[in-house]
Tab-separated table of C-alpha atoms in Angstrom:
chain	number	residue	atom	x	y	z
A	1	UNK	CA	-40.958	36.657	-13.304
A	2	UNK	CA	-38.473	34.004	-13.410
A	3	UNK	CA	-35.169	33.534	-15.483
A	4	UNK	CA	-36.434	32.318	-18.436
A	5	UNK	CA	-39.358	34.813	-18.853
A	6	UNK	CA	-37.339	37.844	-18.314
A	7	UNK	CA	-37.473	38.275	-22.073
A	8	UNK	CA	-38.765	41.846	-21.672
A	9	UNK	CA	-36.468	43.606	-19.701
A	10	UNK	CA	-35.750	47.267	-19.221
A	11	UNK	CA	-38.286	48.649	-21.994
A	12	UNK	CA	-39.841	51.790	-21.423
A	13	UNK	CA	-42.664	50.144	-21.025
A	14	UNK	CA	-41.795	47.980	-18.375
A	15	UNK	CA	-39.937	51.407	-16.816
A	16	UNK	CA	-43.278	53.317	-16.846
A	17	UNK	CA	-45.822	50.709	-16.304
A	18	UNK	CA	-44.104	48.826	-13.003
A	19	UNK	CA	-41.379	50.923	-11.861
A	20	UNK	CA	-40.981	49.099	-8.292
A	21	UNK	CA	-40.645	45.609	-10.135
A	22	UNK	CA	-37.662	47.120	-12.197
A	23	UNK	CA	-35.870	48.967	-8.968
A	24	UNK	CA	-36.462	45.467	-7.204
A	25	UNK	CA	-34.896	43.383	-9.670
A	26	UNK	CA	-31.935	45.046	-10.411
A	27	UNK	CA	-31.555	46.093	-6.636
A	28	UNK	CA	-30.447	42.138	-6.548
A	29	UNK	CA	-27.097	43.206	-7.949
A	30	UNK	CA	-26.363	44.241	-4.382
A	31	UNK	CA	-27.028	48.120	-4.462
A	32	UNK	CA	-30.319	50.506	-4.606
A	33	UNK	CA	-31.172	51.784	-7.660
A	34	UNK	CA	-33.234	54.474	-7.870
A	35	UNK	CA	-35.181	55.253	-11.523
A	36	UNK	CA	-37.603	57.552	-10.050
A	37	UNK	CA	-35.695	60.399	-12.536
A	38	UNK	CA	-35.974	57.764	-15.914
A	39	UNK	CA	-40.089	56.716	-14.557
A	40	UNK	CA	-40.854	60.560	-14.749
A	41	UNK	CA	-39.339	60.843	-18.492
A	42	UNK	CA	-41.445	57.603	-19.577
A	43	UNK	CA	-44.656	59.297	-17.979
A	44	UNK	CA	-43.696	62.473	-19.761
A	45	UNK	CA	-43.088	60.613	-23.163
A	46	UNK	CA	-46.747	58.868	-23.222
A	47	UNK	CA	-47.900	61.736	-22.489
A	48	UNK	CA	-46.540	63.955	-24.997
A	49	UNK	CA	-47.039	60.663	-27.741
A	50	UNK	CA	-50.738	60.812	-26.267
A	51	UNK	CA	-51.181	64.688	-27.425
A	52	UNK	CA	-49.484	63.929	-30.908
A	53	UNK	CA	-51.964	61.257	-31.411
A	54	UNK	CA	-54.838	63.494	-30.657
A	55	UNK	CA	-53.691	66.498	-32.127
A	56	UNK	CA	-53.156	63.998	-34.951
A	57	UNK	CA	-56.885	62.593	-35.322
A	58	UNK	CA	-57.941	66.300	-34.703
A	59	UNK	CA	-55.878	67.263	-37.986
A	60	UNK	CA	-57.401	64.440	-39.799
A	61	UNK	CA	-60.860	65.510	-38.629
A	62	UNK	CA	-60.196	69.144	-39.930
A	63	UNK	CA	-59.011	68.095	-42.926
A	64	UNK	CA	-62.195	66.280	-43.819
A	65	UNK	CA	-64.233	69.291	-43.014
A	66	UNK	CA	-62.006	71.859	-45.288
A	67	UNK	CA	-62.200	68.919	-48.016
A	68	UNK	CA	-66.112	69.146	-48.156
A	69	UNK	CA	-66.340	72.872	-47.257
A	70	UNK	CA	-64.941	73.164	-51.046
A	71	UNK	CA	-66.594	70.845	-52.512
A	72	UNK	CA	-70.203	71.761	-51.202
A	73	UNK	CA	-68.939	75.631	-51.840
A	74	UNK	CA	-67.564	77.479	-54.736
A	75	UNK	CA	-66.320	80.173	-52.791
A	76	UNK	CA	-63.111	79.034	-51.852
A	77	UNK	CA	-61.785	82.135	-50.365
A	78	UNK	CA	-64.447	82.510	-47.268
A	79	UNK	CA	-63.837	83.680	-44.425
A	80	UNK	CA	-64.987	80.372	-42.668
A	81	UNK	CA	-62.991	78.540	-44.673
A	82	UNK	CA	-59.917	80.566	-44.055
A	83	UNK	CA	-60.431	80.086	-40.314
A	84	UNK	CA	-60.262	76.019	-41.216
A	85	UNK	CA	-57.514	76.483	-42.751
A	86	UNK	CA	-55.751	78.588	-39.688
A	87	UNK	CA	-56.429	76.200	-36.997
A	88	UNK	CA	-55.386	72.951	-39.114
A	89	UNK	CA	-51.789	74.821	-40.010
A	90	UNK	CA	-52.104	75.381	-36.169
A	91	UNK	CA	-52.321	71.860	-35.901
A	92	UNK	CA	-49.829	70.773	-37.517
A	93	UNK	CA	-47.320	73.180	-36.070
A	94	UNK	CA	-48.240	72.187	-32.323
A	95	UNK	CA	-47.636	68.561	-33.358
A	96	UNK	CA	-44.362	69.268	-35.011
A	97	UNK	CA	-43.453	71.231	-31.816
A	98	UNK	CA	-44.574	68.323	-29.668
A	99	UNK	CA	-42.605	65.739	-32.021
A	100	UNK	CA	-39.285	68.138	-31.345
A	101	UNK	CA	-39.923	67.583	-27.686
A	102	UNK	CA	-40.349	63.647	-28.139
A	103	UNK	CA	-37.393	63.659	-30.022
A	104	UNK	CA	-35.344	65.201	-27.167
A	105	UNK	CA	-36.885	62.773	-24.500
A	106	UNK	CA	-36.095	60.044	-26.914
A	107	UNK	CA	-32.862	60.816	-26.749
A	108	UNK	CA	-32.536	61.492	-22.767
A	109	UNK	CA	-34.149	58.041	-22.131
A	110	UNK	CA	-32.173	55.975	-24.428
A	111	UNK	CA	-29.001	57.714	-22.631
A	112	UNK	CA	-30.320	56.801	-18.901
A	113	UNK	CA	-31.711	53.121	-19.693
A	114	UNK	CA	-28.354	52.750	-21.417
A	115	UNK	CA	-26.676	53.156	-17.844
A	116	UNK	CA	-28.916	50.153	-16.472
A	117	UNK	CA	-27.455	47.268	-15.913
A	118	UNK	CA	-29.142	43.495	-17.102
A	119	UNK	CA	-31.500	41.779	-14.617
A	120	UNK	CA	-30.090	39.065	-12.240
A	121	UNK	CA	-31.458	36.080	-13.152
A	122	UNK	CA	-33.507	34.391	-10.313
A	123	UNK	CA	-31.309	31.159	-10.501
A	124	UNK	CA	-28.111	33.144	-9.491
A	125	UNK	CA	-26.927	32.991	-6.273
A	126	UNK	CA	-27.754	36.059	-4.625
A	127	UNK	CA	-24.605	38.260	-3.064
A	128	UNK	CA	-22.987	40.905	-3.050
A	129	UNK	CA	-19.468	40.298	-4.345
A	130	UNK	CA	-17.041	37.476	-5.368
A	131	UNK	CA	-17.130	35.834	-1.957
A	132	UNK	CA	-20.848	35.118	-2.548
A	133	UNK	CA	-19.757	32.790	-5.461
A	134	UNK	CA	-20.867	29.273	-5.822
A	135	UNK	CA	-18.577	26.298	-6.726
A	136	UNK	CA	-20.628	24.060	-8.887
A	137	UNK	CA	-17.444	21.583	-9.787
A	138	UNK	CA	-13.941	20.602	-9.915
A	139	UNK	CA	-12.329	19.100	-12.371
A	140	UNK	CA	-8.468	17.547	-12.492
A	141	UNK	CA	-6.032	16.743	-9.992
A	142	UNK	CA	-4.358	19.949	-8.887
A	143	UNK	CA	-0.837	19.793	-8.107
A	144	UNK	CA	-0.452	20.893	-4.940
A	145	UNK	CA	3.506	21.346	-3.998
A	146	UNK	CA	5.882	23.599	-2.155
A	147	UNK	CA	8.219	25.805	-3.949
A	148	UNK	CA	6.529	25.576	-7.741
A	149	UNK	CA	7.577	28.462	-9.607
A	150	UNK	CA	5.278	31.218	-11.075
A	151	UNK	CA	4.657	31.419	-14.575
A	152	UNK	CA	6.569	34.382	-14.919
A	153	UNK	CA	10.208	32.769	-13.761
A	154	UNK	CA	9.456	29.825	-16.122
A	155	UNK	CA	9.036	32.376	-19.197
A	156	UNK	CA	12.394	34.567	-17.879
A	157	UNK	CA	14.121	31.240	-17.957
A	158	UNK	CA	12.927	29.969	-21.002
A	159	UNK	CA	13.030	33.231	-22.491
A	160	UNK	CA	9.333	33.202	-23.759
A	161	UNK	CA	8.436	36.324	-23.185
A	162	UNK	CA	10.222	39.935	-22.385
A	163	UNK	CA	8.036	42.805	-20.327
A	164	UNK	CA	11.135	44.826	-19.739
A	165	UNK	CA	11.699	45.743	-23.485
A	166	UNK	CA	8.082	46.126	-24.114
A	167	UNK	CA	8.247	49.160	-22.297
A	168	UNK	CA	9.972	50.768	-24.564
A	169	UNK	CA	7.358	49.920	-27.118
A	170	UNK	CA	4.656	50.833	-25.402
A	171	UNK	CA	4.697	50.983	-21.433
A	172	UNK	CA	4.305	48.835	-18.694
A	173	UNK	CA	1.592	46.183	-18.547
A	174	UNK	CA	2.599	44.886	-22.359
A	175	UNK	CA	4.602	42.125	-23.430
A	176	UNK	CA	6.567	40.845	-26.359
A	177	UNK	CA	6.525	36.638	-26.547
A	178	UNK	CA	9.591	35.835	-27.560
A	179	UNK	CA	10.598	32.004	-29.473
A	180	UNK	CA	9.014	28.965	-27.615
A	181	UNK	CA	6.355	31.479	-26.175
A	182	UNK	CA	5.096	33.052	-29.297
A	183	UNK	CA	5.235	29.679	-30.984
A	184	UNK	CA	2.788	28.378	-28.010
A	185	UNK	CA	0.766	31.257	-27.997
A	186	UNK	CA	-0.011	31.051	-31.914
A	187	UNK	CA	-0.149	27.319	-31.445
A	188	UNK	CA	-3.040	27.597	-28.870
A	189	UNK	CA	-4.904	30.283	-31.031
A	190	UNK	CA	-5.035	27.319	-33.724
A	191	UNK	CA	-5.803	24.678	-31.455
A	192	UNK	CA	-8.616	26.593	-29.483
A	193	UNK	CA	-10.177	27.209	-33.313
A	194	UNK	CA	-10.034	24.388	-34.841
A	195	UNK	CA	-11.552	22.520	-31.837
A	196	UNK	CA	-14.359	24.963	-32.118
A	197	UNK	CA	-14.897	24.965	-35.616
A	198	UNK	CA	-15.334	21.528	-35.345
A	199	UNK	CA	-18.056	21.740	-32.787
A	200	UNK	CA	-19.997	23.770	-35.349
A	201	UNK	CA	-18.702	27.163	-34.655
A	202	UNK	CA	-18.335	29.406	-37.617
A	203	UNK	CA	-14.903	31.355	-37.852
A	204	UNK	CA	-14.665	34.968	-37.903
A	205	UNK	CA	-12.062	37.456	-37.996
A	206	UNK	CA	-13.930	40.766	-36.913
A	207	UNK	CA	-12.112	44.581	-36.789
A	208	UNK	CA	-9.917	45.493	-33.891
A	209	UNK	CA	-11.563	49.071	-34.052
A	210	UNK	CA	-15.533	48.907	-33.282
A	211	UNK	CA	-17.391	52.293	-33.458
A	212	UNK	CA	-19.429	53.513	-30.141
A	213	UNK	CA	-22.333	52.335	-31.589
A	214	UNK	CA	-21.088	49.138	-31.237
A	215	UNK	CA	-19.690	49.265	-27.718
A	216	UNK	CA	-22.948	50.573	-26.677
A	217	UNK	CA	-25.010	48.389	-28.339
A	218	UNK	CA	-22.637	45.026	-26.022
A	219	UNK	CA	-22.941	46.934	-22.761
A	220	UNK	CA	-19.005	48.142	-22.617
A	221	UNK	CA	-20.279	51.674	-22.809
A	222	UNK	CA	-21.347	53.912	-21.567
A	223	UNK	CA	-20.236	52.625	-17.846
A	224	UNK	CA	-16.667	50.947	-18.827
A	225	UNK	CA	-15.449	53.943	-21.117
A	226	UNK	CA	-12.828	54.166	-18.223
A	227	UNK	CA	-11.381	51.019	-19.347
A	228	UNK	CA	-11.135	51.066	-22.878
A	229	UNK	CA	-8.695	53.153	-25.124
A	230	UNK	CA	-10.122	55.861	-27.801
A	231	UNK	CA	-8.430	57.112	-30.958
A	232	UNK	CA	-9.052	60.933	-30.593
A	233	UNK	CA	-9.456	61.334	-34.198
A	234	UNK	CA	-12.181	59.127	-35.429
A	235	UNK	CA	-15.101	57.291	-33.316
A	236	UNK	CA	-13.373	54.502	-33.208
A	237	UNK	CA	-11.843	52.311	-29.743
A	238	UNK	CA	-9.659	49.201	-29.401
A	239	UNK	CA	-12.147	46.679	-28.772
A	240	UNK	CA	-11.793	45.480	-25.112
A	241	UNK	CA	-13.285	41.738	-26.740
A	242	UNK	CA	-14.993	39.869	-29.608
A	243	UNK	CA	-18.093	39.999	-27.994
A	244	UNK	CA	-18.051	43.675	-29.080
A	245	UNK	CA	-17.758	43.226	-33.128
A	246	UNK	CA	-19.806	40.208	-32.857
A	247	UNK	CA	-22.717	41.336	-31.126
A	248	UNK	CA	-22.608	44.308	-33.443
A	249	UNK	CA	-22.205	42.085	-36.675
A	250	UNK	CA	-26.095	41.283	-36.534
A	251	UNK	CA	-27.110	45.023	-35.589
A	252	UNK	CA	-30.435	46.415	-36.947
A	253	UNK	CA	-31.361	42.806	-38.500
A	254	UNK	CA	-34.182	40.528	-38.142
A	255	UNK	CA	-32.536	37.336	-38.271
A	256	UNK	CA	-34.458	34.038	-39.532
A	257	UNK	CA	-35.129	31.664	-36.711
A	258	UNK	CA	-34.614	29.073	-39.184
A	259	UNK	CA	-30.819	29.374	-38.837
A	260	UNK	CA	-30.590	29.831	-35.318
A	261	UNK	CA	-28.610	29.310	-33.054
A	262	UNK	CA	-26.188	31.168	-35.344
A	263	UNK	CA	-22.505	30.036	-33.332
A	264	UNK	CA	-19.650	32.096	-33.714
A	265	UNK	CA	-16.097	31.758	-32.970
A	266	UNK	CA	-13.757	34.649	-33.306
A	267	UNK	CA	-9.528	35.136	-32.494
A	268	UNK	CA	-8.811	38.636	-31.678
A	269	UNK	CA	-6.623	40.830	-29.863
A	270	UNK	CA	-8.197	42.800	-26.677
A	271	UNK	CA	-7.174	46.101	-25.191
A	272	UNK	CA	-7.973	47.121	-21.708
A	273	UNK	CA	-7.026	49.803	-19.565
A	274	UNK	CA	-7.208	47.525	-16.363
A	275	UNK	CA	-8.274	50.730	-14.759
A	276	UNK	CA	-8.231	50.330	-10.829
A	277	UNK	CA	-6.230	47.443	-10.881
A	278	UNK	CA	-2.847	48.616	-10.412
A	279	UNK	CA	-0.652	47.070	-8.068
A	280	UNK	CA	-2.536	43.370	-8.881
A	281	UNK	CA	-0.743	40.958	-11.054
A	282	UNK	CA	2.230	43.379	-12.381
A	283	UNK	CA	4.115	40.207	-12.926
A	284	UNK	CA	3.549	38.099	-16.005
A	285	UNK	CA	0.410	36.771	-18.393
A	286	UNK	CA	-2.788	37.553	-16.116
A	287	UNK	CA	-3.746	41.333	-16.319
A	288	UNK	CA	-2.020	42.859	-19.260
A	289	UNK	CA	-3.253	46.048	-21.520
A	290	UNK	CA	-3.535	44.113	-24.363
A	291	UNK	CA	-3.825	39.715	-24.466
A	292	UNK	CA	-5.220	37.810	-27.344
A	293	UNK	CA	-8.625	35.693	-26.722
A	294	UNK	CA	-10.942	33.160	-28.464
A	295	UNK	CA	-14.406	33.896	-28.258
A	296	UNK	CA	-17.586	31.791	-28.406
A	297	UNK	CA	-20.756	34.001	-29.515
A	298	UNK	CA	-24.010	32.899	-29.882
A	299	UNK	CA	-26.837	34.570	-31.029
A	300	UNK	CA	-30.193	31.892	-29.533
A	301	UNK	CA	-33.583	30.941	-29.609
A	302	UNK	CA	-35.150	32.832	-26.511
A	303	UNK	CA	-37.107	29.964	-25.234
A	304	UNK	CA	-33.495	27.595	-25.479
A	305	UNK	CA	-31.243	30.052	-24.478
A	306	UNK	CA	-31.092	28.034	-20.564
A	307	UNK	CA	-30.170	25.272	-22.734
A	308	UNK	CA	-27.587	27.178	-24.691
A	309	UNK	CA	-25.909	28.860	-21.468
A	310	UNK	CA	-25.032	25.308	-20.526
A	311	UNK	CA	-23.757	24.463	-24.406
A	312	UNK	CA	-21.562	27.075	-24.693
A	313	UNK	CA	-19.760	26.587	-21.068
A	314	UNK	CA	-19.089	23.066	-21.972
A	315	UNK	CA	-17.470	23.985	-25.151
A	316	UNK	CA	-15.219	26.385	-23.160
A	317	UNK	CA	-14.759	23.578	-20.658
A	318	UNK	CA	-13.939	21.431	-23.733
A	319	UNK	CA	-10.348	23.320	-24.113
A	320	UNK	CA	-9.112	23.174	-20.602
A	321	UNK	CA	-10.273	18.855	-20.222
A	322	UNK	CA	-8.144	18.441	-23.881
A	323	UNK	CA	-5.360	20.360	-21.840
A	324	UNK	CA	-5.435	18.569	-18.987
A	325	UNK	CA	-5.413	21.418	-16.733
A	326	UNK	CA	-7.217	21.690	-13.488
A	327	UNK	CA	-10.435	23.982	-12.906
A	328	UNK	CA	-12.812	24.564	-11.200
A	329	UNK	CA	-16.722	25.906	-12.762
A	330	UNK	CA	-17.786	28.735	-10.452
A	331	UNK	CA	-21.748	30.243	-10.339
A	332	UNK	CA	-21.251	33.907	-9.951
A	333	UNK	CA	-23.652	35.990	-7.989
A	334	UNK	CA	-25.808	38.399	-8.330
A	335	UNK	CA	-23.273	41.211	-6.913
A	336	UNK	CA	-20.525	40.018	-9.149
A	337	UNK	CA	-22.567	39.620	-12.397
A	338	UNK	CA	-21.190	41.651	-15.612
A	339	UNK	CA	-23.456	44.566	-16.312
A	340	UNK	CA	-24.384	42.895	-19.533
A	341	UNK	CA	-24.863	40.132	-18.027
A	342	UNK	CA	-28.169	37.530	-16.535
A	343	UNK	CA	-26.911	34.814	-15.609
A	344	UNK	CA	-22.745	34.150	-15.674
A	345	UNK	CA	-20.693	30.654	-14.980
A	346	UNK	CA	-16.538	31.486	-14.672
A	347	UNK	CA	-14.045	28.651	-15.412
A	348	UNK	CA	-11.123	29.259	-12.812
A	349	UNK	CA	-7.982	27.572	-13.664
A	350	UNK	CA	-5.661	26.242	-11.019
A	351	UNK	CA	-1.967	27.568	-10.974
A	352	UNK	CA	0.334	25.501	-8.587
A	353	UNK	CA	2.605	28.229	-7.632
A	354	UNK	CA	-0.242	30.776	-6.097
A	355	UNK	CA	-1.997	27.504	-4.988
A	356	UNK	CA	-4.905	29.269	-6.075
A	357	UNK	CA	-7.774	29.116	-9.407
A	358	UNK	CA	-7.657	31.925	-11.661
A	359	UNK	CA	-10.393	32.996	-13.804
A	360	UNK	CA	-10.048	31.888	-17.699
A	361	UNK	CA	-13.331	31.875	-19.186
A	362	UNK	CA	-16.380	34.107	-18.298
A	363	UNK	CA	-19.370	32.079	-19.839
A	364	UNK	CA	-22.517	34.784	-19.726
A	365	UNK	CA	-26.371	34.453	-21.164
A	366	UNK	CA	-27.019	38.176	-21.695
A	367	UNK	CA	-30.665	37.291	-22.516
A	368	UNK	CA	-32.289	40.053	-24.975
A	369	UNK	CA	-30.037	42.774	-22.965
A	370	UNK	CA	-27.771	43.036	-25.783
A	371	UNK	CA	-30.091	42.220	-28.949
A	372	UNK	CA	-32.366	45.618	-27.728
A	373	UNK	CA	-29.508	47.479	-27.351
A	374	UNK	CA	-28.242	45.861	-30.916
A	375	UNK	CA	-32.087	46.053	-32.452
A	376	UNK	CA	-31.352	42.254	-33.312
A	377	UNK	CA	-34.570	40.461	-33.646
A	378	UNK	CA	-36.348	37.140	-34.936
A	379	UNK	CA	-39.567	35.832	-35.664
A	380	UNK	CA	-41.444	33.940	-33.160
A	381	UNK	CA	-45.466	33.223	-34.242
A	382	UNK	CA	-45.012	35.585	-36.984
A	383	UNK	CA	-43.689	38.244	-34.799
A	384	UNK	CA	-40.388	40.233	-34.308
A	385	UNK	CA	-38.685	39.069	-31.037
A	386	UNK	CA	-35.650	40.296	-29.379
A	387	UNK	CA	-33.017	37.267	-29.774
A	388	UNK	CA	-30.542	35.820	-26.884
A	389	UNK	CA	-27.051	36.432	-26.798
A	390	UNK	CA	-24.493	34.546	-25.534
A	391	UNK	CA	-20.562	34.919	-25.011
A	392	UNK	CA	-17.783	33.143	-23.570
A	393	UNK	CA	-13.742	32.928	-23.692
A	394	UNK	CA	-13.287	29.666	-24.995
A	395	UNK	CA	-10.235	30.893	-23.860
A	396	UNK	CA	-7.957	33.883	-22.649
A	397	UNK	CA	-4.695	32.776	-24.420
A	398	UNK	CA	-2.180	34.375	-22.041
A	399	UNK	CA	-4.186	32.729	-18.764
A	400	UNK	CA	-3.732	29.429	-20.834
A	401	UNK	CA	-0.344	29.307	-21.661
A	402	UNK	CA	0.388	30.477	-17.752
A	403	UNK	CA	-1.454	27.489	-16.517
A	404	UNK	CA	0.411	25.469	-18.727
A	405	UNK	CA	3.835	26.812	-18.129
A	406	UNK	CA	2.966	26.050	-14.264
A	407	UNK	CA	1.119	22.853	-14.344
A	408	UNK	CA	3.802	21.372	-16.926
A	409	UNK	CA	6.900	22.603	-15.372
A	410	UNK	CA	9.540	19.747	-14.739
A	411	UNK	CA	12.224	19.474	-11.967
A	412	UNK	CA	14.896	19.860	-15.048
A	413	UNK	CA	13.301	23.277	-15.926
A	414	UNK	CA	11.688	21.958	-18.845
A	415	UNK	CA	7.810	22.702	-19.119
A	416	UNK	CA	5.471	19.163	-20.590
A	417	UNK	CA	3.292	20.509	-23.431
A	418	UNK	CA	-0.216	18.771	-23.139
A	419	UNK	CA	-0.630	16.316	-25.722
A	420	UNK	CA	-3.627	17.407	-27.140
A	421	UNK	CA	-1.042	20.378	-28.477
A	422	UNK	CA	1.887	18.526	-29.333
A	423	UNK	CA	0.761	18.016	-33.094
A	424	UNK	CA	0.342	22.368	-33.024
A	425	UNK	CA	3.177	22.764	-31.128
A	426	UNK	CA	5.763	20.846	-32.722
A	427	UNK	CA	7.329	19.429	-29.981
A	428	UNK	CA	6.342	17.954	-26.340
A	429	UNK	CA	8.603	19.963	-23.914
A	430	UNK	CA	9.958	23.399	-23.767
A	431	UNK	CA	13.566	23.201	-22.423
A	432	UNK	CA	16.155	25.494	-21.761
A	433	UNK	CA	18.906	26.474	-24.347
């Protein structure tokens, strides 16, 4: 099965009926997996649906009988009939007891599927890890100098942004933008939207707090629950992105494929626990517990979502060429795929003083991974079809205004704002007090 006619992917039915081709497919991810345990409870299931059905029919069968025992007889207190009567309550209790156990294996198989991560697509490089990636493009002139200083020195000069006072807000890994930098970071949250809403993208402003429902239904749980943070009291979690609330804004409807693609774009805070990553990027705008983002969401067509995959990463692309800042667009493989995630093409930004890109956007075609999870669906020939979801940082904010702080810094101190934000901005350099 190739790429675009993996539209019917981890199913029980596909589990029970062709095990192998499952374990094969997602063994591309560069590990074994093993569903022997999740094969057995599909085999189990038909079973035990296969009994209610004929315990069913059996029950209807009965029923007829009893139904013209008393109306060919007008005793309707014989012995005969009484016996009828006994096995069809029988009947009906074995099938209710049956229907408990479905219920239960329902339950266990939703549970272990859920743990399964999307299929590679057949077009991604296969690999096991980041060093498998493929560079389609560069874009830009990078500026390649000695002695360029980090992002973080140009915001302690310029006094954009204080980490050492956050922690006695929160605790490390937060920050507090501070004049010039919290005037840039609103001014790019404006700029990134209005470009997209202008492509067609429709504006929404979803909750910070998304149930578990809703994490589960975009992939973040139940394998990331590590990374996000829970409020003990309520089922409720800081949503780690907007592809959370926006995949669940469709959940449980059939959606008309008249007004597909539907194309969202969304501003929103994200909280992660960066779990793991300690020790990496202390310093700065790239790895913080909680950074603003723009999202692009799409929910597609599943015959054009190929097409749409390479729609949305333009628009993404769109922000950094208005910018003017270097990048580079990066095929990720198979071993480095999201879970959610098919088919995934990262936009690395370049920042001068690491002499090094750095990942901005994560453009992803989920395929109907996230719509069955979701129970999002359109017509297609008259029938119900799992839709295509798309998602992409069109872009991190924080990663932005980094590469901007370094790829605009002056020999004066002063950082260049790109033109394209000048008019959001206010002004066209940053410059010391």
């Amino acid at each position: 099965l190739g790429y675009e006619k993996l539209k019917r992917v981890l199913d029980q039915k596909l589990i029970r009926e062709n095990p192998t081709f499952v374990e094969d497919n997602l063994s591309l991810r560069g590990k074994v997996y093993n569903i022997n345990f999740i094969h057995k409870l599909t085999l189990e299931r038909k079973e035990i649906e296969i009994e209610i059905s004929s315990m069913q029919s059996e029950s209807k069968k009965l029923s007829k009988i009893i139904g013209q025992e008393i109306r060919n007889s007008n005793n309707t207190k014989s012995q005969e009939l009484d016996d009828l009567k006994q096995k069809g309550n029988q009947y009906r209790v074995k099938v209710s007891e049956f229907e408990e156990k479905k219920r239960i294996l329902d339950k266990q198989l939703k549970e272990e599927i859920s743990k399964l991560p999307n299929f590679p697509s057949k077009d991604a490089p296969f690999g096991t890890d980041e060093n498998n990636n493929i560079q389609i493009k560069e874009w830009g002139d990078p500026i390649r100098k000695d002695n360029l200083k980090s992002h973080w020195e140009i915001g302690e000069n310029l006094n954009l942004f204080d980490s050492i006072k956050s922690t006695k807000i929160a605790k490390s890994r937060f920050i507090t933008l501070t004049g010039s930098g919290a005037k840039l970071e609103r001014a790019l949250v404006n700029f990134m939207l209005d470009v997209h809403t202008n492509n067609g993208y429709l504006e929404l402003m979803p909750p910070a707090l998304v149930n578990t429902e809703s994490l589960q239904g975009s992939g973040q749980l139940p394998k990331f629950s590590n990374e996000s943070f829970k409020c003990d009291n309520d089922d409720l979690w800081l949503s780690p992105t907007a592809e959370v609330p926006l995949t669940a804004f469709h959940k449980n409807e059939i959606i008309d494929a008249k007004y597909l693609p539907l194309k969202y774009v969304a501003y929103s805070p994200c909280f992660r626990r960066e779990a793991g990553s300690y020790g990496r990027d202390t310093k700065g705008l790239i790895r913080l517990h909680q950074f603003n983002k723009v999202e692009l969401y799409w929910f597609c067509d599943p015959n054009k979502s190929l097409e749409a995959h390479k729609e949305i990463t333009a628009d993404a692309e769109s922000i950094l060429k208005k910018l003017n800042l270097p990048y580079r667009l990066v095929d990720i493989c198979t071993g480095d795929l999201g879970f959610s995630s098919s088919r995934t093409f990262d936009l690395e930004v370049w920042l001068p003083s690491s002499k090094c890109y750095r990942e901005i956007s994560s453009c992803s075609n989920c395929l109907d991974f996230q719509a069955r999870r979701s129970s999002i669906r359109t017509k297609i020939d008259k029938k119900n079809s799992y839709i295509h979801t798309l998602n992409g940082s069109g872009l991190a904010i924080g990663r932005t205004m980094a590469a901007i702080l370094e790829n605009g810094q002056q020999g004066d101190g002063s950082v260049k704002i790109p033109d394209a934000l000048v008019p959001y901005f206010g002004s066209s350099f940053i410059k010391t007090a």
